[in-house]
mmCIF file with all atom_site columns, C-alpha atoms in Angstrom:
data_model
loop_
_atom_site.group_PDB
_atom_site.id
_atom_site.type_symbol
_atom_site.label_atom_id
_atom_site.label_alt_id
_atom_site.label_comp_id
_atom_site.label_asym_id
_atom_site.label_entity_id
_atom_site.label_seq_id
_atom_site.pdbx_PDB_ins_code
_atom_site.Cartn_x
_atom_site.Cartn_y
_atom_site.Cartn_z
_atom_site.occupancy
_atom_site.B_iso_or_equiv
_atom_site.pdbx_formal_charge
_atom_site.auth_seq_id
_atom_site.auth_comp_id
_atom_site.auth_asym_id
_atom_site.auth_atom_id
_atom_site.pdbx_PDB_model_num
ATOM 1   C CA . UNK R 1 1   ? -15.119 -39.836 9.745  1.00 50.00 ? 1   UNK R CA 1
ATOM 2   C CA . UNK R 1 2   ? -15.064 -36.436 11.455 1.00 51.00 ? 2   UNK R CA 1
ATOM 3   C CA . UNK R 1 3   ? -17.962 -35.723 13.747 1.00 50.00 ? 3   UNK R CA 1
ATOM 4   C CA . UNK R 1 4   ? -20.230 -32.884 12.533 1.00 49.00 ? 4   UNK R CA 1
ATOM 5   C CA . UNK R 1 5   ? -19.879 -31.197 15.925 1.00 46.00 ? 5   UNK R CA 1
ATOM 6   C CA . UNK R 1 6   ? -16.090 -30.907 15.447 1.00 48.00 ? 6   UNK R CA 1
ATOM 7   C CA . UNK R 1 7   ? -16.529 -29.421 11.975 1.00 42.00 ? 7   UNK R CA 1
ATOM 8   C CA . UNK R 1 8   ? -19.021 -26.769 13.101 1.00 43.00 ? 8   UNK R CA 1
ATOM 9   C CA . UNK R 1 9   ? -16.607 -24.263 14.638 1.00 47.00 ? 9   UNK R CA 1
ATOM 10  C CA . UNK R 1 10  ? -14.204 -24.127 11.628 1.00 46.00 ? 10  UNK R CA 1
ATOM 11  C CA . UNK R 1 11  ? -17.115 -24.002 9.201  1.00 41.00 ? 11  UNK R CA 1
ATOM 12  C CA . UNK R 1 12  ? -18.797 -21.169 11.117 1.00 40.00 ? 12  UNK R CA 1
ATOM 13  C CA . UNK R 1 13  ? -15.507 -19.254 11.374 1.00 38.00 ? 13  UNK R CA 1
ATOM 14  C CA . UNK R 1 14  ? -14.922 -19.599 7.647  1.00 39.00 ? 14  UNK R CA 1
ATOM 15  C CA . UNK R 1 15  ? -18.453 -18.404 6.891  1.00 40.00 ? 15  UNK R CA 1
ATOM 16  C CA . UNK R 1 16  ? -18.064 -15.408 9.154  1.00 37.00 ? 16  UNK R CA 1
ATOM 17  C CA . UNK R 1 17  ? -14.716 -14.449 7.651  1.00 36.00 ? 17  UNK R CA 1
ATOM 18  C CA . UNK R 1 18  ? -16.021 -14.702 4.114  1.00 36.00 ? 18  UNK R CA 1
ATOM 19  C CA . UNK R 1 19  ? -19.149 -12.719 4.925  1.00 39.00 ? 19  UNK R CA 1
ATOM 20  C CA . UNK R 1 20  ? -17.040 -9.993  6.520  1.00 41.00 ? 20  UNK R CA 1
ATOM 21  C CA . UNK R 1 21  ? -15.132 -9.473  3.291  1.00 41.00 ? 21  UNK R CA 1
ATOM 22  C CA . UNK R 1 22  ? -18.024 -7.817  1.519  1.00 50.00 ? 22  UNK R CA 1
ATOM 23  C CA . UNK R 1 23  ? -20.946 -6.085  3.110  1.00 68.00 ? 23  UNK R CA 1
ATOM 24  C CA . UNK R 1 24  ? -23.734 -4.242  1.343  1.00 74.00 ? 24  UNK R CA 1
ATOM 25  C CA . UNK R 1 25  ? -24.788 -0.668  1.745  1.00 81.00 ? 25  UNK R CA 1
ATOM 26  C CA . UNK R 1 26  ? -28.530 -0.517  1.175  1.00 85.00 ? 26  UNK R CA 1
ATOM 27  C CA . UNK R 1 27  ? -28.540 2.893   -0.468 1.00 93.00 ? 27  UNK R CA 1
ATOM 28  C CA . UNK R 1 28  ? -26.404 6.004   -0.934 1.00 93.00 ? 28  UNK R CA 1
ATOM 29  C CA . UNK R 1 29  ? -27.384 7.408   2.469  1.00 94.00 ? 29  UNK R CA 1
ATOM 30  C CA . UNK R 1 30  ? -26.388 4.185   4.229  1.00 93.00 ? 30  UNK R CA 1
ATOM 31  C CA . UNK R 1 31  ? -23.096 4.160   2.333  1.00 95.00 ? 31  UNK R CA 1
ATOM 32  C CA . UNK R 1 32  ? -22.384 7.768   3.344  1.00 95.00 ? 32  UNK R CA 1
ATOM 33  C CA . UNK R 1 33  ? -23.079 6.909   6.983  1.00 94.00 ? 33  UNK R CA 1
ATOM 34  C CA . UNK R 1 34  ? -20.625 3.970   6.772  1.00 95.00 ? 34  UNK R CA 1
ATOM 35  C CA . UNK R 1 35  ? -18.038 6.301   5.205  1.00 96.00 ? 35  UNK R CA 1
ATOM 36  C CA . UNK R 1 36  ? -18.589 8.807   8.015  1.00 96.00 ? 36  UNK R CA 1
ATOM 37  C CA . UNK R 1 37  ? -18.100 6.124   10.646 1.00 96.00 ? 37  UNK R CA 1
ATOM 38  C CA . UNK R 1 38  ? -14.941 5.018   8.859  1.00 96.00 ? 38  UNK R CA 1
ATOM 39  C CA . UNK R 1 39  ? -13.583 8.538   8.997  1.00 97.00 ? 39  UNK R CA 1
ATOM 40  C CA . UNK R 1 40  ? -14.441 8.781   12.715 1.00 97.00 ? 40  UNK R CA 1
ATOM 41  C CA . UNK R 1 41  ? -12.481 5.598   13.394 1.00 96.00 ? 41  UNK R CA 1
ATOM 42  C CA . UNK R 1 42  ? -9.564  6.927   11.413 1.00 97.00 ? 42  UNK R CA 1
ATOM 43  C CA . UNK R 1 43  ? -9.618  10.201  13.403 1.00 97.00 ? 43  UNK R CA 1
ATOM 44  C CA . UNK R 1 44  ? -9.280  8.224   16.589 1.00 96.00 ? 44  UNK R CA 1
ATOM 45  C CA . UNK R 1 45  ? -6.252  6.309   15.248 1.00 96.00 ? 45  UNK R CA 1
ATOM 46  C CA . UNK R 1 46  ? -4.614  9.486   13.953 1.00 97.00 ? 46  UNK R CA 1
ATOM 47  C CA . UNK R 1 47  ? -5.053  11.252  17.291 1.00 95.00 ? 47  UNK R CA 1
ATOM 48  C CA . UNK R 1 48  ? -3.607  8.193   19.039 1.00 93.00 ? 48  UNK R CA 1
ATOM 49  C CA . UNK R 1 49  ? -0.574  8.351   16.734 1.00 93.00 ? 49  UNK R CA 1
ATOM 50  C CA . UNK R 1 50  ? -0.319  12.126  17.268 1.00 91.00 ? 50  UNK R CA 1
ATOM 51  C CA . UNK R 1 51  ? 0.181   11.571  20.979 1.00 85.00 ? 51  UNK R CA 1
ATOM 52  C CA . UNK R 1 52  ? 3.684   10.225  20.262 1.00 78.00 ? 52  UNK R CA 1
ATOM 53  C CA . UNK R 1 53  ? 4.641   13.588  18.801 1.00 66.00 ? 53  UNK R CA 1
ATOM 54  C CA . UNK R 1 54  ? 2.721   15.814  21.174 1.00 54.00 ? 54  UNK R CA 1
ATOM 55  C CA . UNK R 1 55  ? 4.267   14.202  24.247 1.00 51.00 ? 55  UNK R CA 1
ATOM 56  C CA . UNK R 1 56  ? 7.470   12.872  22.732 1.00 56.00 ? 56  UNK R CA 1
ATOM 57  C CA . UNK R 1 57  ? 9.637   14.142  25.579 1.00 52.00 ? 57  UNK R CA 1
ATOM 58  C CA . UNK R 1 58  ? 7.646   11.977  28.048 1.00 51.00 ? 58  UNK R CA 1
ATOM 59  C CA . UNK R 1 59  ? 7.631   8.806   25.983 1.00 57.00 ? 59  UNK R CA 1
ATOM 60  C CA . UNK R 1 60  ? 10.395  6.318   25.462 1.00 65.00 ? 60  UNK R CA 1
ATOM 61  C CA . UNK R 1 61  ? 11.203  5.211   21.932 1.00 73.00 ? 61  UNK R CA 1
ATOM 62  C CA . UNK R 1 62  ? 9.836   1.682   22.398 1.00 79.00 ? 62  UNK R CA 1
ATOM 63  C CA . UNK R 1 63  ? 6.549   2.951   23.802 1.00 81.00 ? 63  UNK R CA 1
ATOM 64  C CA . UNK R 1 64  ? 6.180   5.403   20.916 1.00 84.00 ? 64  UNK R CA 1
ATOM 65  C CA . UNK R 1 65  ? 6.830   2.531   18.496 1.00 87.00 ? 65  UNK R CA 1
ATOM 66  C CA . UNK R 1 66  ? 4.035   0.526   20.118 1.00 89.00 ? 66  UNK R CA 1
ATOM 67  C CA . UNK R 1 67  ? 1.630   3.443   19.885 1.00 90.00 ? 67  UNK R CA 1
ATOM 68  C CA . UNK R 1 68  ? 2.484   4.058   16.219 1.00 92.00 ? 68  UNK R CA 1
ATOM 69  C CA . UNK R 1 69  ? 2.297   0.350   15.400 1.00 94.00 ? 69  UNK R CA 1
ATOM 70  C CA . UNK R 1 70  ? -1.193  0.103   16.925 1.00 95.00 ? 70  UNK R CA 1
ATOM 71  C CA . UNK R 1 71  ? -2.352  3.257   15.131 1.00 96.00 ? 71  UNK R CA 1
ATOM 72  C CA . UNK R 1 72  ? -1.043  1.908   11.798 1.00 96.00 ? 72  UNK R CA 1
ATOM 73  C CA . UNK R 1 73  ? -2.817  -1.426  12.402 1.00 97.00 ? 73  UNK R CA 1
ATOM 74  C CA . UNK R 1 74  ? -6.020  0.388   13.268 1.00 97.00 ? 74  UNK R CA 1
ATOM 75  C CA . UNK R 1 75  ? -5.878  2.474   10.095 1.00 97.00 ? 75  UNK R CA 1
ATOM 76  C CA . UNK R 1 76  ? -5.128  -0.590  7.986  1.00 96.00 ? 76  UNK R CA 1
ATOM 77  C CA . UNK R 1 77  ? -8.096  -2.350  9.527  1.00 96.00 ? 77  UNK R CA 1
ATOM 78  C CA . UNK R 1 78  ? -10.334 0.681   8.902  1.00 96.00 ? 78  UNK R CA 1
ATOM 79  C CA . UNK R 1 79  ? -9.289  0.705   5.240  1.00 94.00 ? 79  UNK R CA 1
ATOM 80  C CA . UNK R 1 80  ? -9.820  -3.025  4.853  1.00 95.00 ? 80  UNK R CA 1
ATOM 81  C CA . UNK R 1 81  ? -13.243 -2.958  6.440  1.00 94.00 ? 81  UNK R CA 1
ATOM 82  C CA . UNK R 1 82  ? -14.517 -0.036  4.419  1.00 95.00 ? 82  UNK R CA 1
ATOM 83  C CA . UNK R 1 83  ? -12.970 -1.448  1.254  1.00 91.00 ? 83  UNK R CA 1
ATOM 84  C CA . UNK R 1 84  ? -15.282 -4.424  1.644  1.00 91.00 ? 84  UNK R CA 1
ATOM 85  C CA . UNK R 1 85  ? -18.422 -2.278  1.571  1.00 92.00 ? 85  UNK R CA 1
ATOM 86  C CA . UNK R 1 86  ? -19.998 -2.292  -1.848 1.00 89.00 ? 86  UNK R CA 1
ATOM 87  C CA . UNK R 1 87  ? -20.992 1.143   -3.130 1.00 92.00 ? 87  UNK R CA 1
ATOM 88  C CA . UNK R 1 88  ? -24.673 0.950   -4.081 1.00 93.00 ? 88  UNK R CA 1
ATOM 89  C CA . UNK R 1 89  ? -24.441 3.327   -7.059 1.00 93.00 ? 89  UNK R CA 1
ATOM 90  C CA . UNK R 1 90  ? -22.117 5.429   -9.161 1.00 92.00 ? 90  UNK R CA 1
ATOM 91  C CA . UNK R 1 91  ? -22.997 8.407   -6.950 1.00 89.00 ? 91  UNK R CA 1
ATOM 92  C CA . UNK R 1 92  ? -21.337 6.663   -3.973 1.00 94.00 ? 92  UNK R CA 1
ATOM 93  C CA . UNK R 1 93  ? -18.038 6.281   -5.829 1.00 94.00 ? 93  UNK R CA 1
ATOM 94  C CA . UNK R 1 94  ? -17.100 9.890   -5.071 1.00 95.00 ? 94  UNK R CA 1
ATOM 95  C CA . UNK R 1 95  ? -17.635 9.360   -1.356 1.00 96.00 ? 95  UNK R CA 1
ATOM 96  C CA . UNK R 1 96  ? -15.643 6.105   -1.538 1.00 95.00 ? 96  UNK R CA 1
ATOM 97  C CA . UNK R 1 97  ? -12.751 7.814   -3.308 1.00 96.00 ? 97  UNK R CA 1
ATOM 98  C CA . UNK R 1 98  ? -12.700 10.697  -0.841 1.00 97.00 ? 98  UNK R CA 1
ATOM 99  C CA . UNK R 1 99  ? -12.784 8.676   2.354  1.00 97.00 ? 99  UNK R CA 1
ATOM 100 C CA . UNK R 1 100 ? -10.225 6.157   1.093  1.00 96.00 ? 100 UNK R CA 1
ATOM 101 C CA . UNK R 1 101 ? -7.930  8.961   -0.033 1.00 97.00 ? 101 UNK R CA 1
ATOM 102 C CA . UNK R 1 102 ? -8.000  10.408  3.473  1.00 98.00 ? 102 UNK R CA 1
ATOM 103 C CA . UNK R 1 103 ? -7.708  7.136   5.366  1.00 97.00 ? 103 UNK R CA 1
ATOM 104 C CA . UNK R 1 104 ? -4.968  5.791   3.112  1.00 97.00 ? 104 UNK R CA 1
ATOM 105 C CA . UNK R 1 105 ? -3.027  9.060   3.464  1.00 98.00 ? 105 UNK R CA 1
ATOM 106 C CA . UNK R 1 106 ? -3.357  8.806   7.238  1.00 98.00 ? 106 UNK R CA 1
ATOM 107 C CA . UNK R 1 107 ? -2.184  5.194   7.182  1.00 97.00 ? 107 UNK R CA 1
ATOM 108 C CA . UNK R 1 108 ? 0.823   6.095   5.012  1.00 97.00 ? 108 UNK R CA 1
ATOM 109 C CA . UNK R 1 109 ? 1.725   9.051   7.260  1.00 96.00 ? 109 UNK R CA 1
ATOM 110 C CA . UNK R 1 110 ? 1.630   6.933   10.404 1.00 96.00 ? 110 UNK R CA 1
ATOM 111 C CA . UNK R 1 111 ? 3.643   4.169   8.757  1.00 96.00 ? 111 UNK R CA 1
ATOM 112 C CA . UNK R 1 112 ? 6.263   6.726   7.665  1.00 94.00 ? 112 UNK R CA 1
ATOM 113 C CA . UNK R 1 113 ? 6.498   8.018   11.225 1.00 92.00 ? 113 UNK R CA 1
ATOM 114 C CA . UNK R 1 114 ? 6.907   4.479   12.489 1.00 91.00 ? 114 UNK R CA 1
ATOM 115 C CA . UNK R 1 115 ? 9.768   3.871   10.066 1.00 91.00 ? 115 UNK R CA 1
ATOM 116 C CA . UNK R 1 116 ? 11.438  7.107   11.174 1.00 89.00 ? 116 UNK R CA 1
ATOM 117 C CA . UNK R 1 117 ? 10.955  6.203   14.827 1.00 86.00 ? 117 UNK R CA 1
ATOM 118 C CA . UNK R 1 118 ? 12.551  2.806   14.319 1.00 85.00 ? 118 UNK R CA 1
ATOM 119 C CA . UNK R 1 119 ? 15.545  4.247   12.513 1.00 85.00 ? 119 UNK R CA 1
ATOM 120 C CA . UNK R 1 120 ? 16.783  7.489   14.070 1.00 80.00 ? 120 UNK R CA 1
ATOM 121 C CA . UNK R 1 121 ? 13.679  9.049   15.552 1.00 79.00 ? 121 UNK R CA 1
ATOM 122 C CA . UNK R 1 122 ? 11.138  11.355  13.963 1.00 83.00 ? 122 UNK R CA 1
ATOM 123 C CA . UNK R 1 123 ? 13.100  13.954  11.974 1.00 83.00 ? 123 UNK R CA 1
ATOM 124 C CA . UNK R 1 124 ? 10.734  16.854  12.577 1.00 87.00 ? 124 UNK R CA 1
ATOM 125 C CA . UNK R 1 125 ? 8.280   16.064  15.387 1.00 86.00 ? 125 UNK R CA 1
ATOM 126 C CA . UNK R 1 126 ? 6.594   19.477  15.122 1.00 87.00 ? 126 UNK R CA 1
ATOM 127 C CA . UNK R 1 127 ? 5.906   18.977  11.386 1.00 90.00 ? 127 UNK R CA 1
ATOM 128 C CA . UNK R 1 128 ? 4.652   15.431  12.080 1.00 91.00 ? 128 UNK R CA 1
ATOM 129 C CA . UNK R 1 129 ? 2.231   16.760  14.678 1.00 91.00 ? 129 UNK R CA 1
ATOM 130 C CA . UNK R 1 130 ? 0.990   19.461  12.270 1.00 94.00 ? 130 UNK R CA 1
ATOM 131 C CA . UNK R 1 131 ? 0.430   16.886  9.504  1.00 95.00 ? 131 UNK R CA 1
ATOM 132 C CA . UNK R 1 132 ? -1.409  14.505  11.822 1.00 96.00 ? 132 UNK R CA 1
ATOM 133 C CA . UNK R 1 133 ? -3.530  17.411  13.093 1.00 96.00 ? 133 UNK R CA 1
ATOM 134 C CA . UNK R 1 134 ? -4.354  18.388  9.493  1.00 97.00 ? 134 UNK R CA 1
ATOM 135 C CA . UNK R 1 135 ? -5.317  14.823  8.603  1.00 97.00 ? 135 UNK R CA 1
ATOM 136 C CA . UNK R 1 136 ? -7.423  14.465  11.784 1.00 98.00 ? 136 UNK R CA 1
ATOM 137 C CA . UNK R 1 137 ? -9.185  17.726  10.930 1.00 98.00 ? 137 UNK R CA 1
ATOM 138 C CA . UNK R 1 138 ? -9.939  16.641  7.347  1.00 98.00 ? 138 UNK R CA 1
ATOM 139 C CA . UNK R 1 139 ? -11.185 13.257  8.502  1.00 98.00 ? 139 UNK R CA 1
ATOM 140 C CA . UNK R 1 140 ? -13.299 14.886  11.215 1.00 98.00 ? 140 UNK R CA 1
ATOM 141 C CA . UNK R 1 141 ? -14.828 17.325  8.707  1.00 98.00 ? 141 UNK R CA 1
ATOM 142 C CA . UNK R 1 142 ? -15.622 14.404  6.401  1.00 98.00 ? 142 UNK R CA 1
ATOM 143 C CA . UNK R 1 143 ? -17.213 12.465  9.248  1.00 97.00 ? 143 UNK R CA 1
ATOM 144 C CA . UNK R 1 144 ? -19.278 15.481  10.238 1.00 97.00 ? 144 UNK R CA 1
ATOM 145 C CA . UNK R 1 145 ? -20.569 15.925  6.677  1.00 97.00 ? 145 UNK R CA 1
ATOM 146 C CA . UNK R 1 146 ? -21.628 12.294  6.485  1.00 96.00 ? 146 UNK R CA 1
ATOM 147 C CA . UNK R 1 147 ? -23.580 11.777  9.708  1.00 90.00 ? 147 UNK R CA 1
#
């Protein structure tokens, strides 16, 4: 027989993981605030990824890969966490669609840059910086609207 004390940590961990999968938003305002915070987190990750293009001449390839890998992981985590928040009404679906469109686009862009970096280097660093700046600006505008 397994002692209850030894079972407690795995049981608690499982409960926490399952409860983290879905979290409620109490109303449309709460949901919009969560969406705004999601966009703010994504802005941070996009700006972190942008640093590989803005300062590319000072960074080695392996370091840039690490930065892009971390930014891609952060964006994936942001998408996963927000995806687990239940929209409280049909009205929140529009906000959900908009924030996920932006964060998923950012994740895809960073992943594409990471692939390029691992192969032959970023093909057009200036265009990559412009695209990341554009995404950061859109995410920032979204976050500002939903504070």
